[in-house]
PDB file of C-alpha atoms in Angstrom:
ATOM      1  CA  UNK A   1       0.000   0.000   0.000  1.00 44.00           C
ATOM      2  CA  UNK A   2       1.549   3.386  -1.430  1.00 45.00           C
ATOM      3  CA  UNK A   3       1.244   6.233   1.090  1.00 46.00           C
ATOM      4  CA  UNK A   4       0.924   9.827  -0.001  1.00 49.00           C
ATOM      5  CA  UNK A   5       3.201  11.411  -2.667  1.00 50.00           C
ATOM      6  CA  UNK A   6       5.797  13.583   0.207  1.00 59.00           C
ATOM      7  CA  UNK A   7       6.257  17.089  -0.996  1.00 72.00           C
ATOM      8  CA  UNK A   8       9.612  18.029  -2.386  1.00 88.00           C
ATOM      9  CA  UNK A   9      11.464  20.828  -0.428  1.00 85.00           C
ATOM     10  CA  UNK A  10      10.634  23.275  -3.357  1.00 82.00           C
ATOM     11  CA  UNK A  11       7.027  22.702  -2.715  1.00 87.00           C
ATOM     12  CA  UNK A  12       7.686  23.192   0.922  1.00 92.00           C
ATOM     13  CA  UNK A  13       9.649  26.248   0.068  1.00 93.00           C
ATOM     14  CA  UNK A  14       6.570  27.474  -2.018  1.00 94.00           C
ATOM     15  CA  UNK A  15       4.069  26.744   0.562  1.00 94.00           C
ATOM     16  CA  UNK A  16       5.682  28.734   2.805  1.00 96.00           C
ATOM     17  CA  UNK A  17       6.338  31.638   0.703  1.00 96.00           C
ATOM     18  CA  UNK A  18       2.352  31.800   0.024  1.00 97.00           C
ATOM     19  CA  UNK A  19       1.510  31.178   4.023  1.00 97.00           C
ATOM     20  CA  UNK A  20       3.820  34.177   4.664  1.00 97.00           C
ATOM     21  CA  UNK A  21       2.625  36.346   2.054  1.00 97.00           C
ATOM     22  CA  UNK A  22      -1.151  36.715   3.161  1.00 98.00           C
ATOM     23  CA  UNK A  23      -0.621  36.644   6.601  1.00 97.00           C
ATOM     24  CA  UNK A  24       1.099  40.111   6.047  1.00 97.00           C
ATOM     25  CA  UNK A  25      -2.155  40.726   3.738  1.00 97.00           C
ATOM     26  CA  UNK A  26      -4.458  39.369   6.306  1.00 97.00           C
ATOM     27  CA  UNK A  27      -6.378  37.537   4.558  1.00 98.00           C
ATOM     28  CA  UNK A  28      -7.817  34.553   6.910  1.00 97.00           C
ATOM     29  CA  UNK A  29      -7.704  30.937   6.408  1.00 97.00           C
ATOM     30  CA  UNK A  30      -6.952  29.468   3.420  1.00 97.00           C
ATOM     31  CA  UNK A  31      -9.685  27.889   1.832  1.00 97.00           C
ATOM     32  CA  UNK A  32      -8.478  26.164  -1.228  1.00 96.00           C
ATOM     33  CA  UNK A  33      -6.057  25.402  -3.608  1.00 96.00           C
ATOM     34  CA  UNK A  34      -6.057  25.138  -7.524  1.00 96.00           C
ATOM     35  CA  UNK A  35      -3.791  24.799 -10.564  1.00 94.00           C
ATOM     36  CA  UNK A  36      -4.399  27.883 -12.837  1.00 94.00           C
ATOM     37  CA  UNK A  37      -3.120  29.163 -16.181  1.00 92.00           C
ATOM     38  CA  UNK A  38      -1.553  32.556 -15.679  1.00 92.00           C
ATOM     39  CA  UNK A  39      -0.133  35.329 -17.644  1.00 89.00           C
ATOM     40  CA  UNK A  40       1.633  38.501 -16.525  1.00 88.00           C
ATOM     41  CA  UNK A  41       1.099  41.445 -19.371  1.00 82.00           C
ATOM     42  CA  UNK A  42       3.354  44.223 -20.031  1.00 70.00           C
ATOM     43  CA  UNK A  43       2.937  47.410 -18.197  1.00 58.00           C
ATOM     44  CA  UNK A  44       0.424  49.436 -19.974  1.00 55.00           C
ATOM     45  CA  UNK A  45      -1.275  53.387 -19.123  1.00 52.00           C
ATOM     46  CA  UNK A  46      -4.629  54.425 -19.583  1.00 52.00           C
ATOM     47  CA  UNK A  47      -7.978  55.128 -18.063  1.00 47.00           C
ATOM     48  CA  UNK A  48      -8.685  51.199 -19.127  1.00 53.00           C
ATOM     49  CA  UNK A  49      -5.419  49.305 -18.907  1.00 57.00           C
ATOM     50  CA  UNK A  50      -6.542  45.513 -18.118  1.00 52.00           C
ATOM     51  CA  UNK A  51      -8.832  45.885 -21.547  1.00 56.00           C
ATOM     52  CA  UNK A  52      -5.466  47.612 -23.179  1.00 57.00           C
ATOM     53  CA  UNK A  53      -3.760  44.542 -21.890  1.00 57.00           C
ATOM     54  CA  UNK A  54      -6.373  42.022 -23.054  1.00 53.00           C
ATOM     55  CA  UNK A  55      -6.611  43.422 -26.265  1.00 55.00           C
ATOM     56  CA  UNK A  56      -2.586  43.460 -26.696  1.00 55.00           C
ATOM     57  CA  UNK A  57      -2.945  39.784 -25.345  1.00 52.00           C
ATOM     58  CA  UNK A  58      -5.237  39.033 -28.194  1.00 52.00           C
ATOM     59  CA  UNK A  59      -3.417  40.978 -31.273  1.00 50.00           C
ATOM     60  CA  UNK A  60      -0.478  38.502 -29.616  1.00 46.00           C
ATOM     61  CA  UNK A  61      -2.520  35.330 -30.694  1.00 38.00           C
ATOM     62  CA  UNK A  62      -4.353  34.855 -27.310  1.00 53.00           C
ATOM     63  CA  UNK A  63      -1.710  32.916 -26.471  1.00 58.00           C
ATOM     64  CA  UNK A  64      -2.658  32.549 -22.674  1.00 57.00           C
ATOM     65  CA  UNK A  65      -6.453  30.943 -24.122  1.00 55.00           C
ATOM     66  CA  UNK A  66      -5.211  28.071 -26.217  1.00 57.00           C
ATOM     67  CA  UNK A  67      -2.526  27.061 -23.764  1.00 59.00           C
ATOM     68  CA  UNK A  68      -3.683  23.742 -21.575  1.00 60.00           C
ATOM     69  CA  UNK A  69      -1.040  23.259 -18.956  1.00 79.00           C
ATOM     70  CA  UNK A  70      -1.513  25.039 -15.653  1.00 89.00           C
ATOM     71  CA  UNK A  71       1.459  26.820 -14.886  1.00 93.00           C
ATOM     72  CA  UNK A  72       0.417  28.965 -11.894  1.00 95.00           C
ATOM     73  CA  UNK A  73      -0.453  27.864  -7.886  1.00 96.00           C
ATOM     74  CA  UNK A  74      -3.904  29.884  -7.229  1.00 97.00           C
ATOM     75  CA  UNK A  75      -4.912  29.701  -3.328  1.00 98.00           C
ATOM     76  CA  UNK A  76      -8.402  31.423  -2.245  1.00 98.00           C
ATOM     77  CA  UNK A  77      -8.469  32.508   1.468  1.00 98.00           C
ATOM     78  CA  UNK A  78     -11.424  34.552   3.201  1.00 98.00           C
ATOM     79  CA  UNK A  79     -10.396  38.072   2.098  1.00 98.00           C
ATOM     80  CA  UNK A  80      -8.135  37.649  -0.523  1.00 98.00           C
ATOM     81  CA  UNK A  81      -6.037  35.072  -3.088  1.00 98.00           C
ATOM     82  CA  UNK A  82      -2.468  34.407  -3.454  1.00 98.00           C
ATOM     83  CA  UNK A  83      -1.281  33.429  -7.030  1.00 98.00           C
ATOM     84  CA  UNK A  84       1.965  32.006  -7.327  1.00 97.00           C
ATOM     85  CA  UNK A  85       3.699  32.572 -10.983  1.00 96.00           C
ATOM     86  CA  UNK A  86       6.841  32.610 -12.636  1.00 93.00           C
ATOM     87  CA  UNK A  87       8.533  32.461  -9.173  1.00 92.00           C
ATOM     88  CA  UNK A  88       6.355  35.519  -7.648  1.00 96.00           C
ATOM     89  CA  UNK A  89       3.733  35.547  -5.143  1.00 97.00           C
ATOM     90  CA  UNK A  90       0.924  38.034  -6.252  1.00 98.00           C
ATOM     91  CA  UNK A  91      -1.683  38.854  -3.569  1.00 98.00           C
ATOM     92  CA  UNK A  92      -5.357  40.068  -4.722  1.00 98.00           C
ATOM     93  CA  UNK A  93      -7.972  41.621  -1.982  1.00 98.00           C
ATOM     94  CA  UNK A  94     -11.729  40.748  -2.730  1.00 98.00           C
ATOM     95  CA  UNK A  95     -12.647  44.172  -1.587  1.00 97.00           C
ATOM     96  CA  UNK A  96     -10.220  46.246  -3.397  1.00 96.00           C
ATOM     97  CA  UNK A  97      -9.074  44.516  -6.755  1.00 96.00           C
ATOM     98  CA  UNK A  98     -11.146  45.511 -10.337  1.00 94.00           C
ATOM     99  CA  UNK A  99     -11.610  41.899 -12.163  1.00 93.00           C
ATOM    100  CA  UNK A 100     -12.212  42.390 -15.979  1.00 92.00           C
ATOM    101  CA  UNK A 101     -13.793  39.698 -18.081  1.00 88.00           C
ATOM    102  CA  UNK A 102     -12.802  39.209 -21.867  1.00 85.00           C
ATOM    103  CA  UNK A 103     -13.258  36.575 -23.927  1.00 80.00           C
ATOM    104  CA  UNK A 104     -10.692  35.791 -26.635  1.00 76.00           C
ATOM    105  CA  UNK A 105      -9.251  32.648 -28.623  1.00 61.00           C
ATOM    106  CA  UNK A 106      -5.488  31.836 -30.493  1.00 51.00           C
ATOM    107  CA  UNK A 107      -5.347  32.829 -33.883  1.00 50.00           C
ATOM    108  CA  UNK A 108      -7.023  30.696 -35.996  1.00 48.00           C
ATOM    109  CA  UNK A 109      -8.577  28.325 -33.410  1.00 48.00           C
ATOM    110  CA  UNK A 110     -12.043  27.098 -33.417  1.00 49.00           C
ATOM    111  CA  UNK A 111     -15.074  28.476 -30.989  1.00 50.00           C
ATOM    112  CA  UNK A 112     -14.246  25.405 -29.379  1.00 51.00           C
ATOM    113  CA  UNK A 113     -10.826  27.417 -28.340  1.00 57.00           C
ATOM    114  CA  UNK A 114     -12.572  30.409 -27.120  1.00 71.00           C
ATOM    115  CA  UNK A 115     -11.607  31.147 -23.891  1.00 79.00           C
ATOM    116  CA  UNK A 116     -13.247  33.566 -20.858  1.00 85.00           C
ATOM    117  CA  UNK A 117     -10.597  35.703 -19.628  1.00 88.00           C
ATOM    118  CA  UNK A 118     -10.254  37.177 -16.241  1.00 91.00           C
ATOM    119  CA  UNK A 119      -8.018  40.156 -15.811  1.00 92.00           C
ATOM    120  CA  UNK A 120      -7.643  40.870 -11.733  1.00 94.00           C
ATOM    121  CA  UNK A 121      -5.470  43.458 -10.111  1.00 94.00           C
ATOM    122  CA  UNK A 122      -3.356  42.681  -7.059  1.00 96.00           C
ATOM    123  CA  UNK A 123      -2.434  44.842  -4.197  1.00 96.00           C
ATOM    124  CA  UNK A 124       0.414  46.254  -5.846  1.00 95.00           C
ATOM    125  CA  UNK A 125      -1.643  47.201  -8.393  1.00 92.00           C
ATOM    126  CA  UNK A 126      -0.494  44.708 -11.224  1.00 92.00           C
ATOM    127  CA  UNK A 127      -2.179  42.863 -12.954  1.00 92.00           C
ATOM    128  CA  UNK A 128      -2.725  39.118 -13.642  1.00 93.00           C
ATOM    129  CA  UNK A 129      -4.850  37.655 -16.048  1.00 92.00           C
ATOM    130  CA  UNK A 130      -6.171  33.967 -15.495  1.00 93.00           C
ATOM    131  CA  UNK A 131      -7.589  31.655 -18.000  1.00 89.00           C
ATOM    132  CA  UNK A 132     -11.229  30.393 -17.466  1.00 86.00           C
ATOM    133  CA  UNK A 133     -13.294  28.186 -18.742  1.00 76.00           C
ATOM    134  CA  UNK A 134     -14.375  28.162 -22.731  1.00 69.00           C
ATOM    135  CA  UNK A 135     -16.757  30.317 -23.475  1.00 58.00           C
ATOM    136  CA  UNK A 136     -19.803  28.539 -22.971  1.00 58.00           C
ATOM    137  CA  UNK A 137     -18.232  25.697 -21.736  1.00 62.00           C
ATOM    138  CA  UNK A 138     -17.589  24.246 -17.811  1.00 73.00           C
ATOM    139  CA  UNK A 139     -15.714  26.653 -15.598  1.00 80.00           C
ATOM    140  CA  UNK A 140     -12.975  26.140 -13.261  1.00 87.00           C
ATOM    141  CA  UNK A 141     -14.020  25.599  -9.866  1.00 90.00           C
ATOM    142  CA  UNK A 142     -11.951  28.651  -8.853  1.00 95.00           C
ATOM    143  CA  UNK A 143     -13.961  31.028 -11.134  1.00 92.00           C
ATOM    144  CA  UNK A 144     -17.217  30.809  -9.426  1.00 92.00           C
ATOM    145  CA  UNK A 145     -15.768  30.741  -6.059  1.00 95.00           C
ATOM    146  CA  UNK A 146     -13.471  34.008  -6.666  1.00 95.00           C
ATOM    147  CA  UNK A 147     -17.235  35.810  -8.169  1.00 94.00           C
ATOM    148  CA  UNK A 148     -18.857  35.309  -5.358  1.00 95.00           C
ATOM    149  CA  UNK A 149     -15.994  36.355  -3.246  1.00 97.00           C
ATOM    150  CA  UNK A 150     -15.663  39.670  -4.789  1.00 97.00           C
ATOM    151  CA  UNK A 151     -19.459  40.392  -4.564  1.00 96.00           C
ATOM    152  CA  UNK A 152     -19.466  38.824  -0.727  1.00 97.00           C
ATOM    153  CA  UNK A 153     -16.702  41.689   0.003  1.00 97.00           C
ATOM    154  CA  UNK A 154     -17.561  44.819  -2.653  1.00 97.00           C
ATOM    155  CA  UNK A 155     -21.576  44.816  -2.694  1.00 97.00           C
ATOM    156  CA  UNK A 156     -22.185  45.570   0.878  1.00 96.00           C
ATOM    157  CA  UNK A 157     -20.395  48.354   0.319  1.00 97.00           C
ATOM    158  CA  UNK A 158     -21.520  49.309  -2.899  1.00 96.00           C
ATOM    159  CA  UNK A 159     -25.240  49.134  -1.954  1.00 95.00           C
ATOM    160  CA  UNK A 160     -24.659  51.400   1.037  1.00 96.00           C
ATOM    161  CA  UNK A 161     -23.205  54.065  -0.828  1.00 96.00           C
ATOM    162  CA  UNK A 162     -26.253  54.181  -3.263  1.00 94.00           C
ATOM    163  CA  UNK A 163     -28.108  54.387  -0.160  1.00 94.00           C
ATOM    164  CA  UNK A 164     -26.632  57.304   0.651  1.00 95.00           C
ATOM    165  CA  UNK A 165     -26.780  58.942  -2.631  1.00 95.00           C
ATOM    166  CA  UNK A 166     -23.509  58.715  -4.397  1.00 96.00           C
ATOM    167  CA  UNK A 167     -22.941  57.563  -7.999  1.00 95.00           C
ATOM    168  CA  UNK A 168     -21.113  54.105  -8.411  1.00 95.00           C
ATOM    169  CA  UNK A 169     -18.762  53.871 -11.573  1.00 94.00           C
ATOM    170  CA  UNK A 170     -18.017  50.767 -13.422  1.00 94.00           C
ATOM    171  CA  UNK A 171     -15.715  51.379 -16.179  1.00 90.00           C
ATOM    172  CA  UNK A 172     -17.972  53.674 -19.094  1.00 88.00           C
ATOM    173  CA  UNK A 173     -21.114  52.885 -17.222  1.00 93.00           C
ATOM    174  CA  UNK A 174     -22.320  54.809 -13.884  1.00 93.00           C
ATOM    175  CA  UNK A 175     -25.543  54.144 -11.574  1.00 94.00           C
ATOM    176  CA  UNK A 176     -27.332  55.986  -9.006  1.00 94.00           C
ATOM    177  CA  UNK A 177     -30.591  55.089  -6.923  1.00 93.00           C
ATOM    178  CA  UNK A 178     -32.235  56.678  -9.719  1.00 93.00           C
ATOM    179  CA  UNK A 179     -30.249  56.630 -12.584  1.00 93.00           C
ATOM    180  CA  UNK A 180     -28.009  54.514 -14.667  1.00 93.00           C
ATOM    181  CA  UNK A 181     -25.999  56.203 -17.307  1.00 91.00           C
ATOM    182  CA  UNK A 182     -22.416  56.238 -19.754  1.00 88.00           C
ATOM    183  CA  UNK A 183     -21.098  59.035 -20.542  1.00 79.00           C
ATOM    184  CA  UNK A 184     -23.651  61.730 -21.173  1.00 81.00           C
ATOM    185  CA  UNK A 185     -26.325  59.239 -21.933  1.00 87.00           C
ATOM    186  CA  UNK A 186     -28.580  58.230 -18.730  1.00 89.00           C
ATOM    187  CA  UNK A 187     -32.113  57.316 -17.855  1.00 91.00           C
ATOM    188  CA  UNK A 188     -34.037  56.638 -15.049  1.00 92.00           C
ATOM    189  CA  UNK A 189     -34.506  53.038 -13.841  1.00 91.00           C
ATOM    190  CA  UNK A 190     -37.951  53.538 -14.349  1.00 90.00           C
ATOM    191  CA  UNK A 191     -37.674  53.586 -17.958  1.00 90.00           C
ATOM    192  CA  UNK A 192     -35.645  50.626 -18.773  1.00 89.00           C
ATOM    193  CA  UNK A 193     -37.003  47.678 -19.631  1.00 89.00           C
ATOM    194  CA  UNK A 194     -34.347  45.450 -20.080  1.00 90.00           C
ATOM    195  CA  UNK A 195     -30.218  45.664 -19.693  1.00 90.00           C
ATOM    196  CA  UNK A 196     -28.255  42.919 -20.888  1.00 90.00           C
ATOM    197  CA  UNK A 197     -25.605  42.155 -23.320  1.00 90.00           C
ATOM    198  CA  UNK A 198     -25.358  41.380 -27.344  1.00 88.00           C
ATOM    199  CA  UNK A 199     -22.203  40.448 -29.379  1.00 86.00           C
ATOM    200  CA  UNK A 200     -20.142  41.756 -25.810  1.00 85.00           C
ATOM    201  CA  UNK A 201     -21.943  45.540 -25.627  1.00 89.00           C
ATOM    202  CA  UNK A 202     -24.197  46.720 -22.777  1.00 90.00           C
ATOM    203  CA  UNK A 203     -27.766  47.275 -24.293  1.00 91.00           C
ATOM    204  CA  UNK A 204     -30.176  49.045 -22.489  1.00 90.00           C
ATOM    205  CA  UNK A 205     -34.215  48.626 -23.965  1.00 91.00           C
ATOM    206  CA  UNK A 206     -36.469  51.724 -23.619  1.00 89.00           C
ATOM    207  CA  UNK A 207     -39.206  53.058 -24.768  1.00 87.00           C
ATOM    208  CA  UNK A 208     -39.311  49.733 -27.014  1.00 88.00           C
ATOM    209  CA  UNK A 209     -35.766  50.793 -28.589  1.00 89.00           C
ATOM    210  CA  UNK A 210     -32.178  49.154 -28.309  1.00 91.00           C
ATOM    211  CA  UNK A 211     -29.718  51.341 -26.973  1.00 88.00           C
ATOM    212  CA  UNK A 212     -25.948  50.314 -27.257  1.00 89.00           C
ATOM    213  CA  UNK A 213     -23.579  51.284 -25.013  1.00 88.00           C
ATOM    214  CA  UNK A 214     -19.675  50.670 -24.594  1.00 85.00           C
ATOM    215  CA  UNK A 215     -18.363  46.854 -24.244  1.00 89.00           C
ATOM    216  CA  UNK A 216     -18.751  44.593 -21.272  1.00 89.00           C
ATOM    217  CA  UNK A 217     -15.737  43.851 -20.844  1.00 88.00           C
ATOM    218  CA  UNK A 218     -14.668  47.731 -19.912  1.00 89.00           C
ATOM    219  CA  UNK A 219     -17.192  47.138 -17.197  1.00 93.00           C
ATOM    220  CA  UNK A 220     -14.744  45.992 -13.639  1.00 94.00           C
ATOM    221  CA  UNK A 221     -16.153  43.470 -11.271  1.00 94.00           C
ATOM    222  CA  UNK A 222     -18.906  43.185 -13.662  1.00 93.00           C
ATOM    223  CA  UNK A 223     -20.782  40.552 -11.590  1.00 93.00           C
ATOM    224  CA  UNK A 224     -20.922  43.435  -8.804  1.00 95.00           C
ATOM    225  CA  UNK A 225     -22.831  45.777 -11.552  1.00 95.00           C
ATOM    226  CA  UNK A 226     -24.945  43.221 -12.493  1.00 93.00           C
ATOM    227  CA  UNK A 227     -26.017  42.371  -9.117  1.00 93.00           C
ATOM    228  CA  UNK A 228     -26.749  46.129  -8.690  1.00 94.00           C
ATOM    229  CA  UNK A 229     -28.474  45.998 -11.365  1.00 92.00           C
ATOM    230  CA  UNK A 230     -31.044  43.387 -10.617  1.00 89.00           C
ATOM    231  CA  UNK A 231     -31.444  45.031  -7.487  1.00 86.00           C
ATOM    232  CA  UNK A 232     -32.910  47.582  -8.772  1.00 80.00           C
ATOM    233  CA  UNK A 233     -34.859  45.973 -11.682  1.00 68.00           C
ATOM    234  CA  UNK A 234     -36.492  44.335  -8.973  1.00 60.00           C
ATOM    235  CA  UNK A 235     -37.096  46.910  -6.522  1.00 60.00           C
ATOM    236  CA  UNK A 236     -38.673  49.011  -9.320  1.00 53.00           C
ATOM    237  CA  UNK A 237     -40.979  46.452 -10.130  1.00 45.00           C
ATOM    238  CA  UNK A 238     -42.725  46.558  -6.701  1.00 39.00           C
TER     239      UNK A 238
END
């Protein structure tokens, strides 16, 4: 009978390195542990620079969505995550980083090789973009897990700040109590009948008309809009 594989000092090495990084970010107990494919863009300015990284990533071949091997340590604690890559420990914080979603495939490939992309910023404010699942396809166990995480820690906060009038920016797109709006473009929640998303742009219904606004994937922490935004879909409709 074969007892368990013993970790080799690296791993040991690794572990410890993780441990030691969020317990200076304080970021609770660790509550699991997956392999990942990572990527670390280039440095890039601008208002928008995950979707300026994305996009480079894609002109590049989308290299980071057709490759298969996991070649990144991702650990999810209470507050926050550690990733491990290329020798580095990044930490992320639920309730501070801006997680970008973009979808993308390697030049060439089939839909099949479409991939969901999540672009996350760590505490140093770098950022690390993680391969998903294929678009359409079965997720990583991670990406639901690290969703509801950042809504758990960033929509409490959110919701209160509506609450006490202020205006909530997500990328293009801004929403009040009252309002939701991009750029000078806005309408009361009354009004709108629908708000989803076609070929990757926000559409808003009113009045019976389509209105398109910028892309989704400008939008950060988009599942924190969108559970804003059902909020108040639903609260209008009582």
């Amino acid at each position: 009978m074969t007892g368990p594989t013993p970790r080799t000092r690296g791993a040991e090495l690794l572990l410890a390195r993780i441990s030691a990084a969020a317990g200076r970010a304080r970021l609770g107990r660790r509550r699991a542990t997956y392999p990942a494919t990572a990527h670390r863009p280039r440095a890039r300015r601008g208002p928008f620079r995950a979707v300026l990284l994305l996009a480079d990533l894609a002109r590049r071949g989308g290299s980071i969505a057709s490759r298969a091997s996991p070649n990144a340590r991702l650990d999810l604690y209470e507050h926050g995550a550690t990733l491990a890559l290329n020798g580095r420990i990044h930490v992320v914080r639920y309730d501070t980083t801006a997680m970008f979603r973009h979808r993308t495939r390697s030049r060439g490939a089939a839909p099949s090789g479409t991939a969901v992309l999540h672009t996350l910023t760590d505490v140093d404010r770098r950022h690390l973009v993680l391969r998903g699942g294929p678009d359409g396809g079965e997720p990583p166990a991670w990406e639901a897990e690290l969703q509801r995480a950042v809504i758990g820690a960033q929509l409490p906060g959110a919701l209160a700040a509506l609450q006490r009038g202020q205006r909530l920016s997500f990328g293009d797109v801004w929403l009040t109590r009252e309002q939701v709006g991009s750029g000078g473009r806005c309408t009361s929640w009354s009004q709108v009948q629908r708000i989803g998303v076609q070929d990757g742009f926000l559409v808003l219904t009113t009045g019976g008309e389509q209105h398109r606004w910028g892309p989704e994937s400008r939008i950060p922490n988009p599942f924190v809009f969108w559970a804003l935004v059902e909020r108040h879909r639903t609260d209008d409709t009582h």
